[in-house]
């Protein structure tokens, strides 16, 4: 396969991940499912960016480092989001977005 075809396939998969992630985030009411949709969409964006950087500048390793740092930051952010969601659920038994909007304080 040629490099252009591989790039098109990878970008198509990345676009599909973003689409499924956005649909999942917008169609759910559970906080955890919304966060999973956002995670999937962000993974698609990172996959597309990594593929574009790899095919535009394959000798430069700085693009790979940016992707690794972004993945680590995203994983930490999701872990903190899940921890906050669990804390809210344990304190008030709230697991849906509609119920979480009424929280104050």
mmCIF file of N, CA and C in Angstrom:
data_model
loop_
_atom_site.group_PDB
_atom_site.id
_atom_site.type_symbol
_atom_site.label_atom_id
_atom_site.label_comp_id
_atom_site.label_asym_id
_atom_site.label_seq_id
_atom_site.Cartn_x
_atom_site.Cartn_y
_atom_site.Cartn_z
ATOM 1 N N UNK A 1 0.851 -1.186 0.000
ATOM 2 C CA UNK A 1 0.000 0.000 0.000
ATOM 3 C C UNK A 1 0.892 1.243 0.000
ATOM 4 N N UNK A 2 0.406 2.240 -0.644
ATOM 5 C CA UNK A 2 1.160 3.483 -0.695
ATOM 6 C C UNK A 2 0.919 4.291 0.568
ATOM 7 N N UNK A 3 1.802 5.256 0.793
ATOM 8 C CA UNK A 3 1.707 6.079 1.996
ATOM 9 C C UNK A 3 0.436 6.918 1.998
ATOM 10 N N UNK A 4 0.015 7.369 0.822
ATOM 11 C CA UNK A 4 -1.202 8.180 0.749
ATOM 12 C C UNK A 4 -2.435 7.365 1.127
ATOM 13 N N UNK A 5 -2.469 6.114 0.705
ATOM 14 C CA UNK A 5 -3.604 5.252 1.035
ATOM 15 C C UNK A 5 -3.641 4.946 2.530
ATOM 16 N N UNK A 6 -2.475 4.688 3.106
ATOM 17 C CA UNK A 6 -2.413 4.431 4.547
ATOM 18 C C UNK A 6 -2.866 5.666 5.319
ATOM 19 N N UNK A 7 -2.427 6.834 4.885
ATOM 20 C CA UNK A 7 -2.843 8.071 5.542
ATOM 21 C C UNK A 7 -4.349 8.258 5.437
ATOM 22 N N UNK A 8 -4.922 7.983 4.283
ATOM 23 C CA UNK A 8 -6.371 8.111 4.126
ATOM 24 C C UNK A 8 -7.122 7.138 5.025
ATOM 25 N N UNK A 9 -6.634 5.921 5.147
ATOM 26 C CA UNK A 9 -7.291 4.933 6.010
ATOM 27 C C UNK A 9 -7.227 5.369 7.464
ATOM 28 N N UNK A 10 -6.057 5.810 7.894
ATOM 29 C CA UNK A 10 -5.897 6.227 9.295
ATOM 30 C C UNK A 10 -6.756 7.453 9.591
ATOM 31 N N UNK A 11 -6.795 8.402 8.673
ATOM 32 C CA UNK A 11 -7.622 9.593 8.894
ATOM 33 C C UNK A 11 -9.109 9.254 8.865
ATOM 34 N N UNK A 12 -9.495 8.266 8.071
ATOM 35 C CA UNK A 12 -10.889 7.816 8.072
ATOM 36 C C UNK A 12 -11.254 7.180 9.404
ATOM 37 N N UNK A 13 -10.368 6.354 9.930
ATOM 38 C CA UNK A 13 -10.608 5.748 11.247
ATOM 39 C C UNK A 13 -10.674 6.834 12.322
ATOM 40 N N UNK A 14 -9.789 7.819 12.235
ATOM 41 C CA UNK A 14 -9.805 8.919 13.208
ATOM 42 C C UNK A 14 -11.112 9.706 13.123
ATOM 43 N N UNK A 15 -11.580 9.958 11.910
ATOM 44 C CA UNK A 15 -12.850 10.677 11.753
ATOM 45 C C UNK A 15 -14.016 9.858 12.293
ATOM 46 N N UNK A 16 -13.958 8.544 12.085
ATOM 47 C CA UNK A 16 -15.014 7.677 12.628
ATOM 48 C C UNK A 16 -14.993 7.694 14.157
ATOM 49 N N UNK A 17 -13.813 7.666 14.746
ATOM 50 C CA UNK A 17 -13.715 7.736 16.207
ATOM 51 C C UNK A 17 -14.282 9.045 16.737
ATOM 52 N N UNK A 18 -13.956 10.139 16.076
ATOM 53 C CA UNK A 18 -14.484 11.436 16.505
ATOM 54 C C UNK A 18 -16.004 11.454 16.377
ATOM 55 N N UNK A 19 -16.512 10.958 15.276
ATOM 56 C CA UNK A 19 -17.965 10.944 15.070
ATOM 57 C C UNK A 19 -18.691 10.098 16.091
ATOM 58 N N UNK A 20 -18.182 8.899 16.345
ATOM 59 C CA UNK A 20 -18.813 8.023 17.338
ATOM 60 C C UNK A 20 -18.704 8.631 18.728
ATOM 61 N N UNK A 21 -17.570 9.249 19.037
ATOM 62 C CA UNK A 21 -17.392 9.872 20.340
ATOM 63 C C UNK A 21 -18.326 11.053 20.562
ATOM 64 N N UNK A 22 -18.474 11.890 19.564
ATOM 65 C CA UNK A 22 -19.380 13.039 19.685
ATOM 66 C C UNK A 22 -20.823 12.564 19.798
ATOM 67 N N UNK A 23 -21.198 11.577 18.989
ATOM 68 C CA UNK A 23 -22.550 11.040 19.097
ATOM 69 C C UNK A 23 -22.784 10.438 20.479
ATOM 70 N N UNK A 24 -21.813 9.694 20.981
ATOM 71 C CA UNK A 24 -21.943 9.091 22.302
ATOM 72 C C UNK A 24 -22.040 10.120 23.407
ATOM 73 N N UNK A 25 -21.284 11.187 23.286
ATOM 74 C CA UNK A 25 -21.319 12.226 24.321
ATOM 75 C C UNK A 25 -22.629 13.012 24.287
ATOM 76 N N UNK A 26 -23.177 13.228 23.096
ATOM 77 C CA UNK A 26 -24.395 14.027 22.990
ATOM 78 C C UNK A 26 -25.677 13.234 23.221
ATOM 79 N N UNK A 27 -25.599 11.912 23.091
ATOM 80 C CA UNK A 27 -26.826 11.128 23.188
ATOM 81 C C UNK A 27 -27.030 10.469 24.548
ATOM 82 N N UNK A 28 -26.114 10.630 25.460
ATOM 83 C CA UNK A 28 -26.213 9.961 26.752
ATOM 84 C C UNK A 28 -26.570 10.948 27.858
ATOM 85 N N UNK A 29 -27.109 10.420 28.956
ATOM 86 C CA UNK A 29 -27.383 11.239 30.123
ATOM 87 C C UNK A 29 -26.495 10.873 31.297
ATOM 88 N N UNK A 30 -25.898 9.695 31.259
ATOM 89 C CA UNK A 30 -25.012 9.271 32.333
ATOM 90 C C UNK A 30 -23.689 10.027 32.217
ATOM 91 N N UNK A 31 -23.207 10.525 33.340
ATOM 92 C CA UNK A 31 -21.971 11.310 33.342
ATOM 93 C C UNK A 31 -20.800 10.469 32.848
ATOM 94 N N UNK A 32 -20.742 9.223 33.261
ATOM 95 C CA UNK A 32 -19.642 8.342 32.857
ATOM 96 C C UNK A 32 -19.670 8.099 31.347
ATOM 97 N N UNK A 33 -20.845 7.885 30.788
ATOM 98 C CA UNK A 33 -20.940 7.642 29.349
ATOM 99 C C UNK A 33 -20.575 8.894 28.540
ATOM 100 N N UNK A 34 -20.912 10.056 29.042
ATOM 101 C CA UNK A 34 -20.526 11.304 28.377
ATOM 102 C C UNK A 34 -19.009 11.451 28.387
ATOM 103 N N UNK A 35 -18.397 11.149 29.529
ATOM 104 C CA UNK A 35 -16.941 11.234 29.611
ATOM 105 C C UNK A 35 -16.270 10.220 28.688
ATOM 106 N N UNK A 36 -16.857 9.041 28.547
ATOM 107 C CA UNK A 36 -16.306 8.043 27.627
ATOM 108 C C UNK A 36 -16.417 8.511 26.178
ATOM 109 N N UNK A 37 -17.517 9.179 25.843
ATOM 110 C CA UNK A 37 -17.657 9.728 24.498
ATOM 111 C C UNK A 37 -16.625 10.798 24.205
ATOM 112 N N UNK A 38 -16.391 11.677 25.179
ATOM 113 C CA UNK A 38 -15.356 12.700 25.011
ATOM 114 C C UNK A 38 -13.979 12.068 24.847
ATOM 115 N N UNK A 39 -13.714 11.035 25.640
ATOM 116 C CA UNK A 39 -12.431 10.338 25.543
ATOM 117 C C UNK A 39 -12.247 9.728 24.156
ATOM 118 N N UNK A 40 -13.277 9.112 23.624
ATOM 119 C CA UNK A 40 -13.199 8.509 22.295
ATOM 120 C C UNK A 40 -12.970 9.572 21.226
ATOM 121 N N UNK A 41 -13.665 10.699 21.332
ATOM 122 C CA UNK A 41 -13.484 11.775 20.356
ATOM 123 C C UNK A 41 -12.065 12.351 20.434
ATOM 124 N N UNK A 42 -11.558 12.539 21.631
ATOM 125 C CA UNK A 42 -10.201 13.067 21.772
ATOM 126 C C UNK A 42 -9.158 12.078 21.271
ATOM 127 N N UNK A 43 -9.403 10.782 21.453
ATOM 128 C CA UNK A 43 -8.486 9.790 20.900
ATOM 129 C C UNK A 43 -8.479 9.838 19.376
ATOM 130 N N UNK A 44 -9.632 10.076 18.775
ATOM 131 C CA UNK A 44 -9.685 10.224 17.322
ATOM 132 C C UNK A 44 -8.907 11.442 16.848
ATOM 133 N N UNK A 45 -9.025 12.532 17.566
ATOM 134 C CA UNK A 45 -8.273 13.742 17.214
ATOM 135 C C UNK A 45 -6.774 13.490 17.329
ATOM 136 N N UNK A 46 -6.362 12.836 18.401
ATOM 137 C CA UNK A 46 -4.943 12.527 18.568
ATOM 138 C C UNK A 46 -4.439 11.564 17.490
ATOM 139 N N UNK A 47 -5.244 10.587 17.129
ATOM 140 C CA UNK A 47 -4.846 9.659 16.071
ATOM 141 C C UNK A 47 -4.673 10.393 14.749
ATOM 142 N N UNK A 48 -5.594 11.266 14.425
ATOM 143 C CA UNK A 48 -5.480 12.046 13.190
ATOM 144 C C UNK A 48 -4.269 12.959 13.202
ATOM 145 N N UNK A 49 -4.047 13.616 14.319
ATOM 146 C CA UNK A 49 -2.877 14.494 14.425
ATOM 147 C C UNK A 49 -1.569 13.733 14.342
ATOM 148 N N UNK A 50 -1.504 12.586 15.002
ATOM 149 C CA UNK A 50 -0.279 11.780 14.959
ATOM 150 C C UNK A 50 -0.021 11.262 13.549
ATOM 151 N N UNK A 51 -1.064 10.834 12.866
ATOM 152 C CA UNK A 51 -0.896 10.333 11.499
ATOM 153 C C UNK A 51 -0.438 11.452 10.561
ATOM 154 N N UNK A 52 -1.043 12.606 10.702
ATOM 155 C CA UNK A 52 -0.649 13.734 9.838
ATOM 156 C C UNK A 52 0.796 14.135 10.102
ATOM 157 N N UNK A 53 1.165 14.218 11.373
ATOM 158 C CA UNK A 53 2.550 14.580 11.702
ATOM 159 C C UNK A 53 3.529 13.530 11.208
ATOM 160 N N UNK A 54 3.160 12.264 11.336
ATOM 161 C CA UNK A 54 4.068 11.201 10.894
ATOM 162 C C UNK A 54 4.286 11.256 9.389
ATOM 163 N N UNK A 55 3.241 11.506 8.635
ATOM 164 C CA UNK A 55 3.393 11.512 7.183
ATOM 165 C C UNK A 55 3.939 12.832 6.659
ATOM 166 N N UNK A 56 3.819 13.915 7.419
ATOM 167 C CA UNK A 56 4.381 15.194 6.967
ATOM 168 C C UNK A 56 5.848 15.337 7.339
ATOM 169 N N UNK A 57 6.227 14.857 8.528
ATOM 170 C CA UNK A 57 7.609 14.974 8.991
ATOM 171 C C UNK A 57 8.009 13.698 9.725
ATOM 172 N N UNK A 58 8.324 12.624 8.991
ATOM 173 C CA UNK A 58 8.617 11.346 9.652
ATOM 174 C C UNK A 58 9.939 11.333 10.414
ATOM 175 N N UNK A 59 10.866 12.228 10.098
ATOM 176 C CA UNK A 59 12.156 12.227 10.787
ATOM 177 C C UNK A 59 12.118 12.969 12.120
ATOM 178 N N UNK A 60 11.132 13.817 12.326
ATOM 179 C CA UNK A 60 11.079 14.635 13.540
ATOM 180 C C UNK A 60 10.334 13.886 14.645
ATOM 181 N N UNK A 61 11.010 13.545 15.739
ATOM 182 C CA UNK A 61 10.339 12.814 16.822
ATOM 183 C C UNK A 61 9.528 13.714 17.757
ATOM 184 N N UNK A 62 9.591 15.020 17.568
ATOM 185 C CA UNK A 62 8.872 15.919 18.481
ATOM 186 C C UNK A 62 7.358 15.765 18.373
ATOM 187 N N UNK A 63 6.853 15.409 17.216
ATOM 188 C CA UNK A 63 5.409 15.201 17.068
ATOM 189 C C UNK A 63 4.959 13.990 17.877
ATOM 190 N N UNK A 64 5.773 12.948 17.889
ATOM 191 C CA UNK A 64 5.433 11.770 18.685
ATOM 192 C C UNK A 64 5.427 12.108 20.170
ATOM 193 N N UNK A 65 6.335 12.944 20.592
ATOM 194 C CA UNK A 65 6.372 13.341 22.004
ATOM 195 C C UNK A 65 5.145 14.181 22.370
ATOM 196 N N UNK A 66 4.698 15.026 21.469
ATOM 197 C CA UNK A 66 3.499 15.824 21.723
ATOM 198 C C UNK A 66 2.294 14.906 21.896
ATOM 199 N N UNK A 67 2.193 13.877 21.064
ATOM 200 C CA UNK A 67 1.076 12.935 21.159
ATOM 201 C C UNK A 67 1.132 12.164 22.474
ATOM 202 N N UNK A 68 2.316 11.715 22.873
ATOM 203 C CA UNK A 68 2.454 10.980 24.132
ATOM 204 C C UNK A 68 2.104 11.868 25.314
ATOM 205 N N UNK A 69 2.576 13.098 25.315
ATOM 206 C CA UNK A 69 2.248 14.029 26.408
ATOM 207 C C UNK A 69 0.752 14.312 26.434
ATOM 208 N N UNK A 70 0.143 14.494 25.279
ATOM 209 C CA UNK A 70 -1.303 14.751 25.229
ATOM 210 C C UNK A 70 -2.087 13.550 25.739
ATOM 211 N N UNK A 71 -1.653 12.329 25.403
ATOM 212 C CA UNK A 71 -2.320 11.130 25.908
ATOM 213 C C UNK A 71 -2.210 11.022 27.419
ATOM 214 N N UNK A 72 -1.044 11.341 27.956
ATOM 215 C CA UNK A 72 -0.859 11.278 29.412
ATOM 216 C C UNK A 72 -1.724 12.325 30.097
ATOM 217 N N UNK A 73 -1.741 13.534 29.581
ATOM 218 C CA UNK A 73 -2.570 14.591 30.169
ATOM 219 C C UNK A 73 -4.041 14.218 30.088
ATOM 220 N N UNK A 74 -4.457 13.648 28.967
ATOM 221 C CA UNK A 74 -5.850 13.237 28.803
ATOM 222 C C UNK A 74 -6.216 12.123 29.775
ATOM 223 N N UNK A 75 -5.310 11.189 29.987
ATOM 224 C CA UNK A 75 -5.582 10.096 30.928
ATOM 225 C C UNK A 75 -5.704 10.621 32.355
ATOM 226 N N UNK A 76 -4.843 11.546 32.736
ATOM 227 C CA UNK A 76 -4.920 12.137 34.079
ATOM 228 C C UNK A 76 -6.206 12.935 34.238
ATOM 229 N N UNK A 77 -6.575 13.675 33.210
ATOM 230 C CA UNK A 77 -7.801 14.464 33.276
ATOM 231 C C UNK A 77 -9.032 13.571 33.411
ATOM 232 N N UNK A 78 -9.070 12.478 32.670
ATOM 233 C CA UNK A 78 -10.200 11.560 32.780
ATOM 234 C C UNK A 78 -10.228 10.868 34.136
ATOM 235 N N UNK A 79 -9.064 10.532 34.675
ATOM 236 C CA UNK A 79 -9.025 9.926 36.012
ATOM 237 C C UNK A 79 -9.564 10.893 37.052
ATOM 238 N N UNK A 80 -9.216 12.154 36.937
ATOM 239 C CA UNK A 80 -9.736 13.159 37.880
ATOM 240 C C UNK A 80 -11.241 13.353 37.678
ATOM 241 N N UNK A 81 -11.692 13.313 36.448
ATOM 242 C CA UNK A 81 -13.124 13.435 36.188
ATOM 243 C C UNK A 81 -13.910 12.263 36.750
ATOM 244 N N UNK A 82 -13.376 11.058 36.591
ATOM 245 C CA UNK A 82 -14.042 9.889 37.168
ATOM 246 C C UNK A 82 -14.030 9.949 38.683
ATOM 247 N N UNK A 83 -12.947 10.437 39.272
ATOM 248 C CA UNK A 83 -12.886 10.572 40.732
ATOM 249 C C UNK A 83 -13.928 11.574 41.222
ATOM 250 N N UNK A 84 -14.084 12.683 40.523
ATOM 251 C CA UNK A 84 -15.100 13.668 40.906
ATOM 252 C C UNK A 84 -16.505 13.094 40.740
ATOM 253 N N UNK A 85 -16.712 12.338 39.670
ATOM 254 C CA UNK A 85 -18.018 11.710 39.456
ATOM 255 C C UNK A 85 -18.340 10.715 40.557
ATOM 256 N N UNK A 86 -17.370 9.923 40.951
ATOM 257 C CA UNK A 86 -17.586 8.958 42.034
ATOM 258 C C UNK A 86 -17.847 9.675 43.355
ATOM 259 N N UNK A 87 -17.134 10.775 43.598
ATOM 260 C CA UNK A 87 -17.361 11.530 44.829
ATOM 261 C C UNK A 87 -18.767 12.120 44.872
ATOM 262 N N UNK A 88 -19.241 12.654 43.744
ATOM 263 C CA UNK A 88 -20.603 13.194 43.682
ATOM 264 C C UNK A 88 -21.621 12.081 43.874
ATOM 265 N N UNK A 89 -21.373 10.925 43.259
ATOM 266 C CA UNK A 89 -22.313 9.821 43.391
ATOM 267 C C UNK A 89 -22.375 9.317 44.830
ATOM 268 N N UNK A 90 -21.233 9.200 45.478
ATOM 269 C CA UNK A 90 -21.226 8.711 46.852
ATOM 270 C C UNK A 90 -21.865 9.702 47.811
ATOM 271 N N UNK A 91 -21.700 10.980 47.551
ATOM 272 C CA UNK A 91 -22.249 11.986 48.464
ATOM 273 C C UNK A 91 -23.746 12.173 48.286
ATOM 274 N N UNK A 92 -24.222 12.149 47.045
ATOM 275 C CA UNK A 92 -25.629 12.501 46.800
ATOM 276 C C UNK A 92 -26.402 11.509 45.945
ATOM 277 N N UNK A 93 -25.798 10.390 45.565
ATOM 278 C CA UNK A 93 -26.446 9.376 44.722
ATOM 279 C C UNK A 93 -26.920 9.965 43.393
ATOM 280 N N UNK A 94 -26.106 10.807 42.801
ATOM 281 C CA UNK A 94 -26.414 11.462 41.529
ATOM 282 C C UNK A 94 -25.520 10.864 40.456
ATOM 283 N N UNK A 95 -26.135 10.302 39.408
ATOM 284 C CA UNK A 95 -25.337 9.752 38.312
ATOM 285 C C UNK A 95 -25.788 10.230 36.939
ATOM 286 N N UNK A 96 -26.787 11.055 36.879
ATOM 287 C CA UNK A 96 -27.255 11.584 35.597
ATOM 288 C C UNK A 96 -26.966 13.085 35.525
ATOM 289 N N UNK A 97 -26.787 13.571 34.319
ATOM 290 C CA UNK A 97 -26.441 14.970 34.132
ATOM 291 C C UNK A 97 -27.577 15.887 34.592
ATOM 292 N N UNK A 98 -28.816 15.502 34.334
ATOM 293 C CA UNK A 98 -29.954 16.337 34.728
ATOM 294 C C UNK A 98 -30.011 16.532 36.229
ATOM 295 N N UNK A 99 -29.706 15.493 36.986
ATOM 296 C CA UNK A 99 -29.711 15.602 38.444
ATOM 297 C C UNK A 99 -28.488 16.368 38.949
ATOM 298 N N UNK A 100 -27.357 16.290 38.235
ATOM 299 C CA UNK A 100 -26.140 16.958 38.679
ATOM 300 C C UNK A 100 -26.207 18.466 38.489
ATOM 301 N N UNK A 101 -27.092 18.968 37.641
ATOM 302 C CA UNK A 101 -27.187 20.400 37.436
ATOM 303 C C UNK A 101 -27.795 21.110 38.640
ATOM 304 N N UNK A 102 -28.488 20.365 39.487
ATOM 305 C CA UNK A 102 -29.127 20.965 40.661
ATOM 306 C C UNK A 102 -28.191 21.051 41.844
ATOM 307 N N UNK A 103 -26.958 20.558 41.733
ATOM 308 C CA UNK A 103 -26.006 20.598 42.833
ATOM 309 C C UNK A 103 -25.480 22.013 43.019
ATOM 310 N N UNK A 104 -25.385 22.427 44.262
ATOM 311 C CA UNK A 104 -24.825 23.739 44.585
ATOM 312 C C UNK A 104 -23.946 23.590 45.804
ATOM 313 N N UNK A 105 -22.940 24.469 45.885
ATOM 314 C CA UNK A 105 -22.084 24.466 47.066
ATOM 315 C C UNK A 105 -20.935 23.651 46.831
#
